[in-house]
Structures are given as structure tokens and as C-alpha cells.
Amino acid sequence: MYSDKTFKVTSNSATKVGTTTRKIRKAQAPSSKMIGIEYDDYSSFAKVRLPEIPTTGNEMKEASCVAPTSPEGRKSQNIYHTRTPSLKRKNDEILAAELQRNTRSFENFHQDDFNNISSKRATICGSSLRRFSSIRSNQSDSFERVTKHLPPKTKLTSSELEVMNLRNEILRAKIELYIKEQIETLNNPMQFQDDVPDIEYEKDQLIDDYDAKEHTAYKEAHMAEIKDSLMSIRQYCEAMQAKNANLNSEVNHYKKDLGPSSDDISRPHKKTVKNHKFIDKKQEKLRPRRNINENRGNIKVFCRVRPPVLSECEDIADIRFPPYSYNKKISLASIKRNYWGVERETSKEYKFDKVFGASATQEEIYNNVAPIVQSVVDGFNGCIFAYGQTCSGKTYTMQGPQDPTIYNEGMIPRAVRQIFEHVDDLKTKGWEYEIEGQFIEIYNDSIRDLLSDDPSNHHGLKFRTIHDEITGTTMVNKAKTVNLDSVATLNWVLQMAAKNRAVASTKSNANSSRSHSIFMIRLMGTNTVTNESRIGTLNLVDLAGSERLSKSGSQGDQLLEARYINSSLSHLKTVIKGIKGKSEHINFRNSTLTWLLKNSLGDKSKVLMFVHISPLGSSRAETESSLEFAHLVNSA
Ligand SMILES: Nc1ncnc2c1ncn2[C@@H]1O[C@H](COP(=O)(O)OP(=O)(O)OP(=O)(O)O)[C@@H](O)[C@H]1O
């Protein structure tokens, strides 16, 4: 059983009320008769639960507390309990004793505690003071620092403004002066005069470097060319060695055939005049056979690009002449589209024995073929033929333009004149020559005589090609043979041939030759002193221009002509491929053209194929085809 007592608590401050109340509780707690205490801060009433003790009802309703500030102060704390008088005394005594005991222990307890707290407080205060003074000193430092870098006052005094303006003026003047100086420096080149030698030196060094690099590049390219040439020379040497071995075995074979006089034949300079005729005849027989092996498959290829005329200048093909190729290469560039339509430049290069650009003159061309003409006078066979598409300049190369001058006349008049000159020179050495010529054309696979007096009649004649296997010469029987004894006769021959040649207009060439023309020159020389004799033939062939039938727009007779032309050219290609490939069996009889050129093309002749190229972009396909064929002839 217990009873609750309520006390009114008064205090100086709310916080201390709580503290005081707790002190009361502590003071009461040791009493076994006190069960608990509750304090309500807001109402300032403390409720103390005590054991059940009969009361008079005269309870103490109020407790006055003054918050103790020191142990002494605590002594003034009074708690009054009103009880019944009988018990009050006893109770008071118990309480007083208890209070005294408790107060003592409280004081003892709190004296230590207080000392501790005081020392701690002193420590804390000391450290707080130190911290405070350090913060203050830091603050003053920071303040000083900050004030130093404070932005200018937003409001300036008039004197400050004046100073500022003056400073600005000075700054502006300085900038203007600097700019002026810079401009003056730039405008005055003399300022850099001292630098000029250095710059010149640097420039010279750069030029030297560039020259050195260019020289190296040139040398490299040159070396590559030389290596290329050496390689082909080596191949040529190997081929020649093989041929030489063949020749040696052949010579031995003939020596056996000739029996005891074979030694004489091999040393003609030791022969007596009596034997000379016999040996000469034998040699004549041997010579063509020797030529067979020397020249077999040895077809040289030259390439010539015709210059464009004014009206063609908008359609020019991209034909290039690679540098450092020593006029031996030509390349054909074109733009090709791939599957996705992306354009790409492609270029194909072809190598020939000689390449002549559009600026090459007739004289330059002839100088390169003159050795073949020369060899004909010396008793060899030669054949030069012009190959190429229509309007590529074949007739121009072979005969020259329609009204030729001494500068632009073609290969035929130049060749005949050279022969005349050479024959004249040889007269002093006892040589006398007969020069005769036939000029024929092959039109629709039939032979026609271009020197016939009656051109309307000559179609009925049946011409026949006769090959002399021993001398390696060819003749067309029943065709007019002219004795070429003067330039006048030559001119007449050329005029007659030009007049009679089958010429028809095609879409590409208003004066297109629709036939293959062949000028056959035969030279028979005898030496009155040595009784030697020589026979040489020169065939100058101007082939008809190849053309794609779809492109030419040919119809009727012209279509037939075109078919014959293309077919005979195709047979010619096959024969040349066979010769170059050293084929065992070559069928010359497939066309009149190849049969007529049998001796001129193969075994017994020095052959030069002159491939002609049109400069036009629209002729690109034909150009490529001509170059491909010529390349094959040259490389096989
Ligand atoms: N090197 C050149 N310099 C100046 N003009 C040229 C040259 N080559 C060709 N020509 C001119 O180009 C035109 C065609 O030449 P040409 O008749 O010789 O061609 P072609 O190949 O013989 O033709 P086709 O096979 O159709 O007879 C002619 O008018 C000719 O004068």
C-alpha cells in the first residue's frame, strides 16, 4: 500500500526546477519509505509516492526549492512533509537523520563530483578560450588578407575616377604607339635586310634537298628501266644463243651435204674467181634459209597515235606516254564504274619497240624504218605493214596525205627514194640493180592490179600469187610490173595506185580504204666485179581499216566489204600468232592476204608491224583491241 503526495515546486528557472526535483528525488530515494517521484515540468508539480502511512490530512501541499548553486546552497533546500503529530515527530526524526546522513553522503559524493566537474570545466574553458583567441587571430588575418584583395569600391570618388581615366589614357596611348611601330616595321622591308642572307641560305638548302630527292627518284626510275632493258637483253641473248646453236647444227648439216667443197663455201674470201660463181650460187641458196632462222618470229612492233583534227578536240581519249619509257610505252586510261556505281580510274600500259605520239613527223617515222629498207638493198626481204582501225592514219603513214609535200610524204615514196640513193652509191662498188614494182590490192579477198591502164577491165583477170621458195620472193602473175628506174616512174605508180584503189566512204572516214594495198618492190643486184648477185624484196602493206560492223553502219556492198576486211584481218592475226608462237603448222592459205604475205611475214623477212591508234575517245574499244593485238605480237 502506498500513497501519493504532490508537491508544488518553485524555482528560478525551468531547467533548474528539473534539476532540483531530481535532487529531491535523490534525497528521497534512499528512504525506503519513498517509492517514487514524478515531476511535471509544465505544471511545476512533483508527485512523490510514499508507503501507506495514516495521515492527518494536513499534508504539505507545497515544496519550495531554490536551485542549489553550491553544496552549501543545497543545505538551504527544504522539504516539508506534514504528517500526523504523533507520527510526525518520529517521522521527522527519521527523516532528519536520514536527511542528515543523506546530505552528508550527498555532500561528500558531490564534493568530488563537483571538483571533477569544476576541473573539467576549467579545462574546457581554458581550451575554449585558446580556441576562441586562435579563431580571433585567424579572423583578423583573414580580414587583412581579404581587405587587400577586395574589389574596387563600386562608388569611386571623383579624384579616384580622374586617376583611373588618366591611367586608361596612358594605356591607350601605349597600345596605339605599339601598333604604329608594328605597322611601320612591316611596311619597311629594309628591316628584314639582315635576315635576307639567312633566308637565302635556307632557300638554297631546300632547293638542294629537293634536287637531291628528285635526282634519287630519277636515278631509281632510270635504274628500273635499265634493269628492264638488261632483262630483255638477257632474254634476247639466250634466244640468240639457242638460235646460234641451231644454226651451227644446220651449217654442219649443209657442210655434209656439200661434200668436199663445204670448206670452200665456209671461207668464200679464199675462193678463186673461177669458183666464185658456183659458191655464190650456193650461198644464194643458203642465204634465205639462214634468214628463215634469223628472223623467224622476229616481228617488231611500232605504235603511232594520229593527231586529232580540230573538230575532234572534244572527244579525246586519255592516251598517255609514261615518262622514262624511252618512247616504248603507251597507256590507255579510262574511268570504270564498279558494281555499286563507284567510278575508278584504270589505266593499261602496253610496251612496244617504239611509240610515236601525235607530234611525230613523217621524217621521224621513216628514219626508224630506214634500216629495213637498207637491208632489202643488201639482199634481204622486208615487210612493213600498217595495222589499225579505220581512220587511224595508216594511209597517211604509208603514202602521205592526198597532196603530199616533201615534208609530209609517206613511207613508200621515201623508201623508194632511199633505195635509189643506195643503189647509186653501190654503183661505185660494181653493183648494178634492177628495181621493179607491182602495186596490187586485195578487195573482197580478190587480187586487183592497181597499175592497170584499164581499171574497168582488170577485174576479170585471174591473178595468181607465185612464191619463189629459194629466193623467198613473191610475185603476182598477170599484174603489171613496172621498172622503177626513176622518181618520175615512182610518182606515176603512186598516182595510179591512189586513183585505182577501192575507196568508199564510211561513217568514220570519208576516204576510207576498203581494201588492203600492197606495194611490192623487188631488187635484183649483180656485182660486175665479183659476180655476186642479190635479191631482196620489200612489201609495203596498207591494211584496210578494221571497224565494228554495228558501229560502221555498213549496208549492202559495204557490209560485204567490211566482212571480208574483218575476216582477212582475223586470219592475219592467227598467222602472226602462229609465227610468234613458232607453231609447226601455219595455215597461210586461209585468206588471199595471208597467202600473198606468206614470204613477207614469216621465215624470210624482216617484219615491222606499225599499229595505228586513233586519238578519239569514241574509238576507245577499237584502240584497246588494236593495242592488245599489237602487244601480243610484240611479246609472244
Ligand atoms: N600523223 C598525221 N598527221 C596529220 N594528219 C593525219 C595523220 N594521220 C592521219 N591523218 C589524217 O587523218 C585522216 C585519216 O587518215 P587515213 O586516211 O590515213 O586513215 P586510215 O587508217 O588509212 O583509214 P582507212 O583505214 O579508213 O583507210 C586523214 O585525213 C589524214 O590526212
XYZ file of C-alpha atoms and ligand atoms in Angstrom:
667
model
C 0.000 0.000 0.000
C 1.234 3.419 -0.738
C 0.038 6.947 -1.087
C 0.941 9.680 -3.446
C 1.898 13.139 -2.263
C 2.002 16.107 -4.526
C 4.387 19.000 -4.085
C 4.404 22.380 -5.712
C 7.879 23.167 -6.888
C 9.059 26.741 -7.328
C 12.344 27.593 -8.897
C 14.262 30.444 -10.531
C 14.378 28.804 -13.860
C 12.648 25.986 -15.599
C 15.818 23.982 -16.133
C 16.809 24.251 -12.583
C 13.390 23.122 -11.481
C 14.047 19.798 -13.164
C 17.430 19.595 -11.538
C 16.039 20.483 -8.109
C 13.301 17.939 -8.446
C 15.769 15.295 -9.327
C 17.752 16.315 -6.289
C 14.600 15.895 -4.202
C 14.165 12.521 -5.698
C 17.713 11.632 -4.947
C 17.282 12.921 -1.409
C 14.090 10.937 -1.038
C 15.240 7.840 -2.796
C 17.437 6.478 -0.005
C 14.356 6.461 2.193
C 12.907 3.060 1.993
C 9.569 4.612 2.528
C 9.679 6.553 -0.671
C 8.636 4.608 -3.713
C 8.878 7.134 -6.487
C 8.580 10.654 -7.650
C 7.104 12.110 -10.784
C 7.625 15.606 -11.920
C 5.724 17.568 -14.484
C 7.858 20.381 -15.878
C 4.927 22.260 -17.262
C 2.747 22.288 -14.191
C 5.693 22.560 -11.723
C 4.133 19.808 -9.518
C 6.073 16.866 -8.267
C 4.283 13.741 -7.217
C 6.031 11.589 -4.575
C 4.794 8.070 -3.872
C 5.220 7.052 -0.259
C 4.382 3.912 1.703
C 0.899 3.888 3.331
C 1.091 5.974 6.430
C -2.002 7.283 8.214
C -2.201 10.982 7.628
C -3.981 13.776 9.373
C -4.975 15.141 6.024
C -2.918 18.109 6.866
C -0.486 17.449 4.092
C 2.109 19.783 2.984
C 0.898 20.982 -0.312
C 3.963 22.835 -1.349
C 7.669 22.459 -1.573
C 9.839 25.440 -2.131
C 13.078 24.816 -3.864
C 15.873 27.069 -4.665
C 18.229 25.640 -7.233
C 21.456 24.813 -5.461
C 24.500 26.540 -6.901
C 26.941 25.085 -4.404
C 26.983 22.338 -1.884
C 26.257 24.985 0.765
C 23.273 26.187 -1.189
C 21.931 22.723 -1.174
C 21.649 22.912 2.572
C 19.049 25.600 2.282
C 16.874 23.215 0.435
C 13.818 22.477 2.447
C 11.280 19.845 2.008
C 8.370 19.865 4.286
C 6.095 16.961 4.938
C 3.014 17.418 7.032
C 2.062 14.293 8.933
C 0.062 13.406 11.942
C 1.592 14.888 15.099
C 2.364 11.526 16.690
C 3.953 10.139 13.804
C 5.233 13.483 12.642
C 7.867 13.664 15.223
C 9.005 10.152 14.679
C 8.846 10.643 11.103
C 10.657 13.922 11.365
C 13.400 12.312 13.365
C 13.779 9.503 10.951
C 13.639 11.900 8.171
C 16.068 14.309 9.792
C 18.554 11.532 10.473
C 18.131 10.153 7.134
C 18.357 13.571 5.579
C 21.463 14.321 7.576
C 23.060 11.093 6.513
C 21.999 11.510 3.003
C 23.054 15.122 2.922
C 26.458 14.136 4.166
C 26.927 11.409 1.662
C 25.392 13.661 -0.940
C 27.834 16.404 0.000
C 30.753 14.002 0.049
C 29.676 12.473 -3.155
C 29.043 15.797 -4.764
C 32.178 17.423 -3.429
C 34.290 15.021 -5.533
C 31.916 15.238 -8.361
C 31.876 18.971 -8.175
C 35.654 19.087 -8.017
C 35.831 16.894 -11.049
C 33.286 18.895 -12.908
C 34.968 22.162 -11.891
C 38.352 20.962 -13.083
C 36.808 19.687 -16.284
C 35.000 22.968 -16.689
C 38.219 24.843 -16.121
C 39.962 22.642 -18.682
C 37.140 23.079 -21.160
C 37.038 26.807 -20.501
C 40.798 27.052 -20.946
C 40.737 25.180 -24.235
C 37.673 27.141 -25.370
C 39.461 30.354 -24.549
C 42.501 29.236 -26.510
C 40.369 28.218 -29.451
C 38.497 31.466 -29.270
C 41.670 33.534 -29.238
C 43.097 31.489 -32.182
C 39.857 31.970 -34.144
C 40.012 35.660 -33.399
C 43.598 35.903 -34.578
C 42.745 33.850 -37.700
C 39.791 36.081 -38.287
C 41.898 39.203 -38.151
C 44.472 37.630 -40.519
C 41.777 36.645 -42.972
C 40.272 40.021 -42.728
C 43.571 41.630 -43.587
C 44.073 39.267 -46.452
C 40.566 39.772 -47.772
C 40.687 43.520 -47.466
C 43.880 43.561 -49.524
C 42.098 41.867 -52.456
C 38.802 43.462 -52.128
C 37.307 44.684 -55.462
C 37.362 48.395 -56.005
C 34.662 50.210 -54.457
C 31.673 50.407 -56.718
C 31.392 54.030 -55.945
C 34.548 55.942 -56.746
C 35.370 59.355 -55.645
C 35.908 61.988 -58.317
C 39.662 62.038 -57.712
C 39.808 58.259 -57.992
C 37.868 58.496 -61.221
C 40.271 61.070 -62.527
C 43.247 58.854 -61.740
C 41.537 55.914 -63.417
C 40.837 57.918 -66.559
C 44.391 59.122 -66.704
C 45.651 55.554 -66.416
C 43.318 54.463 -69.208
C 44.548 57.318 -71.387
C 48.160 56.290 -70.852
C 47.359 52.646 -71.621
C 45.505 53.537 -74.835
C 48.358 55.768 -75.976
C 50.853 52.958 -75.337
C 48.761 50.471 -77.386
C 48.443 52.932 -80.290
C 52.170 53.522 -80.254
C 52.866 49.782 -80.286
C 50.500 49.166 -83.240
C 52.072 52.067 -85.130
C 55.537 50.628 -84.581
C 54.461 47.193 -85.772
C 52.881 48.596 -88.958
C 55.983 50.645 -89.668
C 58.138 47.553 -89.224
C 56.006 45.549 -91.600
C 55.955 48.315 -94.219
C 59.662 48.711 -94.172
C 61.300 45.726 -95.903
C 64.694 47.081 -95.067
C 64.073 45.971 -91.525
C 64.483 42.351 -92.705
C 67.552 43.014 -94.782
C 69.774 41.400 -92.223
C 67.681 38.246 -92.385
C 67.921 38.004 -96.171
C 71.207 36.040 -96.328
C 69.911 33.546 -93.804
C 66.667 33.111 -95.720
C 68.588 32.800 -98.981
C 70.792 30.161 -97.409
C 67.761 28.247 -96.180
C 66.168 28.513 -99.626
C 69.327 27.181 -101.292
C 69.431 24.317 -98.868
C 65.812 23.463 -99.582
C 66.448 23.582 -103.329
C 69.499 21.351 -102.884
C 67.451 18.897 -100.850
C 64.702 18.889 -103.449
C 67.211 18.409 -106.284
C 68.849 15.555 -104.426
C 65.490 13.874 -103.874
C 64.448 14.374 -107.483
C 67.802 13.092 -108.650
C 67.415 9.998 -106.499
C 63.893 9.415 -107.841
C 65.134 9.893 -111.379
C 68.041 7.539 -110.756
C 65.724 4.941 -109.293
C 63.376 5.165 -112.257
C 66.356 5.084 -114.591
C 67.782 2.043 -112.826
C 64.425 0.289 -113.103
C 64.396 0.982 -116.837
C 67.965 -0.223 -117.211
C 67.154 -3.379 -115.256
C 64.159 -3.887 -117.513
C 66.288 -3.426 -120.605
C 69.002 -5.718 -119.252
C 66.431 -8.367 -118.553
C 65.087 -8.208 -122.092
C 68.655 -8.136 -123.472
C 69.447 -11.230 -121.434
C 66.360 -12.969 -122.739
C 67.288 -11.895 -126.248
C 70.842 -13.199 -125.769
C 69.529 -16.527 -124.561
C 67.240 -16.751 -127.561
C 70.122 -15.820 -129.848
C 72.346 -18.438 -128.266
C 69.682 -21.035 -128.851
C 69.330 -19.873 -132.434
C 73.068 -19.887 -132.871
C 73.212 -23.471 -131.699
C 70.505 -24.347 -134.218
C 72.394 -22.545 -136.960
C 75.603 -24.332 -136.137
C 73.920 -27.683 -136.372
C 72.295 -26.595 -139.643
C 75.614 -25.391 -141.079
C 77.181 -28.726 -140.186
C 74.300 -30.432 -141.897
C 74.830 -28.416 -145.107
C 78.570 -28.947 -144.944
C 77.899 -32.651 -145.046
C 75.531 -32.183 -147.988
C 78.078 -30.147 -149.917
C 80.774 -32.741 -149.513
C 84.374 -31.828 -150.219
C 83.631 -28.222 -151.266
C 81.922 -27.356 -147.959
C 85.136 -25.853 -146.595
C 85.328 -23.595 -149.610
C 81.831 -22.387 -149.004
C 82.550 -21.579 -145.396
C 85.577 -19.469 -146.441
C 84.434 -17.555 -149.555
C 87.181 -14.930 -149.348
C 89.770 -17.618 -150.194
C 87.956 -18.668 -153.347
C 89.304 -18.277 -156.830
C 87.344 -16.241 -159.359
C 86.549 -19.499 -161.144
C 84.920 -20.997 -158.104
C 83.234 -17.792 -157.108
C 80.189 -18.151 -159.335
C 79.485 -21.623 -158.048
C 79.930 -20.629 -154.410
C 77.851 -17.529 -154.907
C 75.010 -19.618 -156.257
C 75.257 -21.940 -153.306
C 75.335 -19.009 -150.943
C 72.289 -17.532 -152.626
C 70.539 -20.779 -151.885
C 71.777 -20.798 -148.326
C 71.005 -17.185 -147.524
C 67.244 -17.347 -147.485
C 67.425 -20.435 -145.300
C 69.715 -18.558 -142.916
C 67.208 -15.719 -142.889
C 64.497 -18.168 -142.067
C 66.120 -18.864 -138.767
C 67.411 -15.393 -138.044
C 64.102 -13.709 -138.479
C 61.586 -16.378 -137.716
C 59.024 -14.839 -135.399
C 61.074 -11.657 -135.177
C 58.290 -9.179 -135.794
C 58.934 -5.696 -134.471
C 56.040 -3.526 -133.462
C 55.864 0.249 -133.649
C 52.889 2.239 -132.453
C 51.736 5.609 -133.803
C 49.000 7.852 -132.456
C 47.267 10.076 -135.007
C 46.837 13.726 -134.034
C 43.235 14.851 -133.660
C 41.791 17.345 -136.134
C 40.127 20.478 -134.825
C 36.574 19.103 -134.951
C 37.605 16.086 -132.842
C 39.073 18.029 -129.942
C 36.103 17.462 -127.651
C 36.325 13.692 -127.826
C 39.892 12.838 -126.936
C 40.829 9.554 -125.339
C 43.109 9.551 -122.292
C 46.233 8.216 -124.008
C 49.439 8.672 -122.032
C 53.111 8.198 -122.693
C 54.793 7.149 -119.438
C 57.973 9.078 -118.622
C 61.314 7.253 -118.619
C 59.877 4.698 -121.024
C 62.189 5.912 -123.794
C 59.258 6.122 -126.210
C 58.492 2.470 -125.725
C 55.321 2.560 -123.673
C 51.833 3.815 -124.135
C 48.975 3.641 -121.663
C 45.272 3.938 -122.128
C 43.379 5.322 -119.131
C 39.669 5.129 -118.604
C 37.068 5.649 -115.914
C 35.241 2.486 -114.984
C 32.242 2.017 -112.712
C 32.120 -0.874 -110.336
C 29.035 -2.872 -109.321
C 27.966 -0.162 -106.841
C 28.402 2.626 -109.413
C 31.609 3.974 -107.863
C 33.902 5.418 -110.529
C 37.553 4.395 -110.605
C 40.348 5.292 -112.991
C 42.028 2.355 -114.628
C 44.997 2.509 -116.904
C 46.543 -0.195 -119.025
C 50.102 0.006 -120.246
C 51.473 -1.506 -123.462
C 55.105 -1.850 -124.392
C 56.354 -1.770 -127.976
C 59.648 -1.439 -129.792
C 58.832 2.198 -130.407
C 55.931 4.511 -129.657
C 55.269 7.694 -131.621
C 52.970 10.368 -130.250
C 50.751 12.684 -132.258
C 53.594 15.122 -132.806
C 55.840 12.615 -134.573
C 56.757 13.732 -138.086
C 56.797 11.600 -141.205
C 60.566 12.014 -141.378
C 60.984 10.759 -137.797
C 58.821 7.762 -138.605
C 60.766 6.955 -141.715
C 64.164 7.260 -140.010
C 63.101 4.409 -137.769
C 62.178 2.095 -140.615
C 65.050 3.046 -142.929
C 67.300 0.156 -141.703
C 64.794 -2.363 -143.056
C 64.824 -0.645 -146.463
C 68.598 -0.611 -146.358
C 68.709 -4.349 -145.675
C 66.487 -5.000 -148.706
C 69.119 -3.392 -150.915
C 71.660 -5.670 -149.251
C 69.679 -8.698 -150.330
C 67.189 -9.317 -147.543
C 63.427 -9.378 -147.520
C 61.452 -6.817 -145.609
C 57.820 -6.242 -144.884
C 56.255 -3.235 -143.243
C 52.548 -3.236 -142.726
C 50.225 -0.660 -141.258
C 47.566 -2.072 -138.993
C 44.776 -0.296 -137.142
C 41.163 0.698 -137.140
C 39.684 2.840 -139.846
C 40.743 6.481 -139.817
C 43.747 5.871 -137.555
C 46.278 7.190 -140.087
C 47.533 4.056 -141.861
C 47.337 5.509 -145.395
C 48.862 8.745 -144.123
C 51.864 6.835 -142.750
C 52.325 4.658 -145.848
C 51.584 7.108 -148.650
C 51.170 10.526 -147.007
C 48.300 12.949 -147.416
C 46.415 13.375 -150.681
C 48.595 16.279 -151.851
C 51.913 15.475 -150.271
C 54.867 17.801 -149.888
C 58.450 16.797 -149.364
C 57.856 17.210 -145.593
C 54.757 15.101 -145.166
C 55.113 12.481 -147.865
C 54.699 8.934 -146.603
C 56.875 5.891 -146.187
C 56.516 4.491 -149.743
C 57.997 7.457 -151.658
C 60.687 7.889 -149.024
C 61.592 4.182 -149.167
C 61.870 4.162 -152.956
C 63.989 7.304 -152.902
C 66.305 5.760 -150.325
C 66.615 2.656 -152.483
C 67.528 4.809 -155.468
C 70.159 6.632 -153.449
C 71.655 3.463 -152.036
C 71.706 1.755 -155.397
C 73.512 4.772 -156.812
C 76.120 4.545 -154.074
C 76.683 0.861 -154.760
C 77.403 1.519 -158.437
C 80.895 2.575 -157.461
C 81.431 -0.893 -155.987
C 80.381 -2.671 -159.180
C 76.787 -3.285 -158.243
C 74.014 -2.919 -160.748
C 70.404 -3.189 -159.746
C 67.119 -3.803 -161.405
C 64.205 -2.451 -159.419
C 60.710 -3.474 -160.307
C 57.407 -2.971 -158.608
C 53.900 -4.290 -158.517
C 51.104 -2.475 -156.779
C 48.073 -4.599 -156.042
C 45.117 -4.530 -153.701
C 43.070 -7.274 -152.136
C 39.443 -6.338 -152.296
C 36.827 -8.784 -151.025
C 39.520 -11.438 -150.886
C 40.416 -10.971 -154.584
C 43.585 -9.503 -156.049
C 43.354 -6.381 -158.187
C 46.092 -4.629 -160.131
C 46.351 -1.011 -159.112
C 48.688 -0.207 -162.036
C 46.423 -1.459 -164.777
C 45.809 1.014 -167.611
C 42.227 -0.109 -167.850
C 40.861 -0.351 -164.379
C 37.376 -1.294 -165.627
C 38.821 -4.381 -167.238
C 41.228 -5.755 -164.685
C 38.503 -7.291 -162.505
C 38.119 -10.134 -164.997
C 41.758 -11.175 -164.773
C 42.630 -14.145 -162.656
C 45.706 -13.121 -160.672
C 47.799 -15.752 -159.026
C 50.355 -15.498 -156.273
C 53.666 -17.157 -157.047
C 56.171 -17.786 -154.269
C 59.808 -18.478 -155.032
C 60.861 -20.624 -152.115
C 64.563 -20.353 -152.902
C 64.836 -16.588 -153.026
C 61.898 -16.088 -150.712
C 60.253 -13.662 -153.127
C 56.622 -13.375 -154.194
C 55.103 -12.231 -157.462
C 51.553 -11.801 -158.675
C 51.356 -13.074 -162.214
C 49.462 -11.045 -164.794
C 49.724 -7.938 -162.588
C 51.617 -5.088 -164.223
C 55.264 -4.966 -163.283
C 56.848 -1.540 -163.546
C 60.541 -0.916 -163.901
C 61.239 1.584 -161.148
C 64.143 3.389 -162.705
C 63.344 6.959 -161.811
C 61.476 9.173 -159.353
C 59.099 10.080 -162.202
C 58.086 6.445 -162.627
C 57.637 6.167 -158.879
C 55.331 9.187 -158.866
C 53.306 7.724 -161.705
C 52.969 4.440 -159.804
C 51.762 6.211 -156.673
C 49.244 8.300 -158.611
C 47.845 5.305 -160.465
C 47.523 3.306 -157.268
C 45.769 6.123 -155.455
C 43.374 6.534 -158.387
C 42.511 2.873 -158.729
C 42.347 1.906 -155.086
C 38.888 0.964 -153.947
C 37.844 3.772 -151.740
C 34.442 4.079 -150.221
C 33.067 6.445 -147.679
C 32.371 5.030 -144.256
C 30.840 6.838 -141.287
C 34.290 7.205 -139.771
C 36.410 8.120 -142.761
C 35.204 9.891 -145.895
C 38.176 8.438 -147.822
C 38.299 5.078 -146.199
C 40.343 2.391 -147.931
C 38.174 -0.692 -148.292
C 40.980 -2.895 -149.497
C 44.442 -3.991 -148.432
C 47.032 -2.377 -150.691
C 50.447 -3.985 -151.192
C 53.337 -2.271 -152.922
C 55.855 -4.987 -153.790
C 59.358 -3.787 -154.647
C 61.857 -6.314 -155.931
C 65.570 -5.567 -156.218
C 67.949 -7.758 -158.174
C 71.540 -6.763 -157.911
C 74.625 -8.203 -159.601
C 78.170 -7.243 -158.995
C 80.083 -6.965 -162.219
C 83.378 -7.212 -160.396
C 82.693 -10.084 -158.038
C 79.852 -11.697 -159.979
C 77.807 -11.715 -156.814
C 74.091 -11.439 -157.034
C 71.414 -10.408 -154.547
C 67.675 -10.455 -154.484
C 65.682 -8.524 -151.959
C 62.016 -7.693 -151.744
C 60.214 -5.039 -149.809
C 56.471 -5.235 -149.231
C 54.778 -2.111 -148.004
C 51.284 -3.018 -146.881
C 48.470 -0.618 -146.047
C 45.788 -2.778 -144.498
C 42.122 -1.889 -144.733
C 40.757 -0.354 -141.583
C 39.034 -2.692 -139.188
C 35.717 -1.490 -137.891
C 32.921 -2.899 -135.799
C 30.029 -3.668 -138.111
C 27.472 -2.274 -135.662
C 29.383 0.999 -135.401
C 30.223 1.452 -139.105
C 26.581 1.376 -140.175
C 27.605 -0.529 -143.292
C 24.939 -1.945 -145.564
C 24.840 -3.868 -148.843
C 28.192 -3.892 -150.663
C 29.870 -2.038 -147.863
C 28.698 -4.621 -145.354
C 30.196 -7.342 -147.553
C 33.443 -5.341 -147.812
C 33.573 -4.931 -144.048
C 33.037 -8.656 -143.535
C 35.869 -9.536 -145.924
C 38.127 -6.982 -144.278
C 37.447 -8.245 -140.759
C 37.779 -11.867 -141.800
C 41.112 -11.361 -143.568
C 42.441 -9.351 -140.612
C 41.360 -12.101 -138.289
C 43.282 -14.665 -140.394
C 46.262 -12.345 -140.373
C 46.148 -12.244 -136.574
C 46.018 -16.032 -136.417
C 49.004 -16.366 -138.735
C 51.039 -13.810 -136.805
C 50.220 -15.528 -133.523
C 51.353 -18.810 -135.095
C 54.607 -17.271 -136.304
C 55.317 -15.663 -132.963
C 54.432 -18.869 -131.159
C 56.731 -20.781 -133.547
C 53.854 -23.040 -134.479
C 54.699 -26.105 -136.557
C 51.882 -25.628 -138.980
C 50.640 -22.216 -140.023
C 47.797 -22.073 -142.486
C 48.583 -19.158 -144.805
C 46.011 -20.266 -147.348
C 43.021 -19.254 -145.260
C 42.869 -15.862 -146.949
C 44.353 -14.211 -150.048
C 46.050 -11.648 -147.844
C 47.929 -14.162 -145.677
C 48.822 -16.254 -148.715
C 50.215 -13.234 -150.530
C 52.205 -12.185 -147.452
C 53.464 -15.719 -146.740
C 57.094 -14.993 -147.523
C 56.942 -11.440 -146.237
C 55.603 -12.314 -142.825
C 57.383 -15.369 -141.723
C 60.547 -17.082 -142.423
C 62.272 -14.942 -144.976
C 61.586 -11.404 -143.970
C 62.295 -8.651 -141.505
C 58.837 -7.685 -140.435
C 57.632 -4.476 -138.895
C 54.068 -4.065 -137.789
C 53.012 -0.441 -137.467
C 49.955 -0.291 -135.249
C 47.949 2.914 -135.638
C 45.834 4.442 -132.909
C 43.007 6.906 -133.183
C 43.087 9.647 -130.555
C 39.309 9.640 -130.188
C 37.525 8.652 -127.018
C 34.695 7.124 -129.034
C 37.215 4.759 -130.662
C 38.459 3.523 -127.306
C 37.245 -0.066 -127.769
C 38.937 -0.383 -131.185
C 42.077 1.286 -129.839
C 42.222 -1.194 -126.974
C 41.692 -4.108 -129.353
C 44.470 -2.892 -131.706
C 46.849 -2.346 -128.790
C 46.051 -5.781 -127.351
C 46.804 -7.468 -130.656
C 49.975 -5.472 -131.250
C 51.100 -6.175 -127.690
C 50.575 -9.885 -128.247
C 52.625 -9.757 -131.428
C 55.371 -7.878 -129.638
C 55.509 -10.004 -126.520
C 54.860 -13.508 -127.794
N 50.007 11.948 -138.492
C 49.034 12.627 -139.085
N 49.126 13.957 -139.200
C 48.142 14.659 -139.776
N 47.016 14.120 -140.274
C 46.861 12.794 -140.183
C 47.844 11.989 -139.593
N 47.413 10.724 -139.652
C 46.225 10.752 -140.251
N 45.886 11.990 -140.597
C 44.661 12.370 -141.266
O 43.608 11.613 -140.696
C 42.681 11.203 -141.684
C 42.559 9.681 -141.718
O 43.802 9.142 -142.034
P 43.952 7.891 -143.003
O 43.032 8.004 -144.170
O 45.391 7.747 -143.259
O 43.416 6.771 -142.065
P 43.334 5.191 -142.417
O 43.691 4.487 -141.170
O 44.124 4.880 -143.607
O 41.798 4.997 -142.669
P 41.109 3.814 -143.513
O 41.561 2.550 -142.930
O 39.670 4.052 -143.316
O 41.591 3.995 -144.891
C 43.227 11.732 -142.984
O 42.552 12.937 -143.272
C 44.671 12.003 -142.720
O 45.178 13.072 -143.509
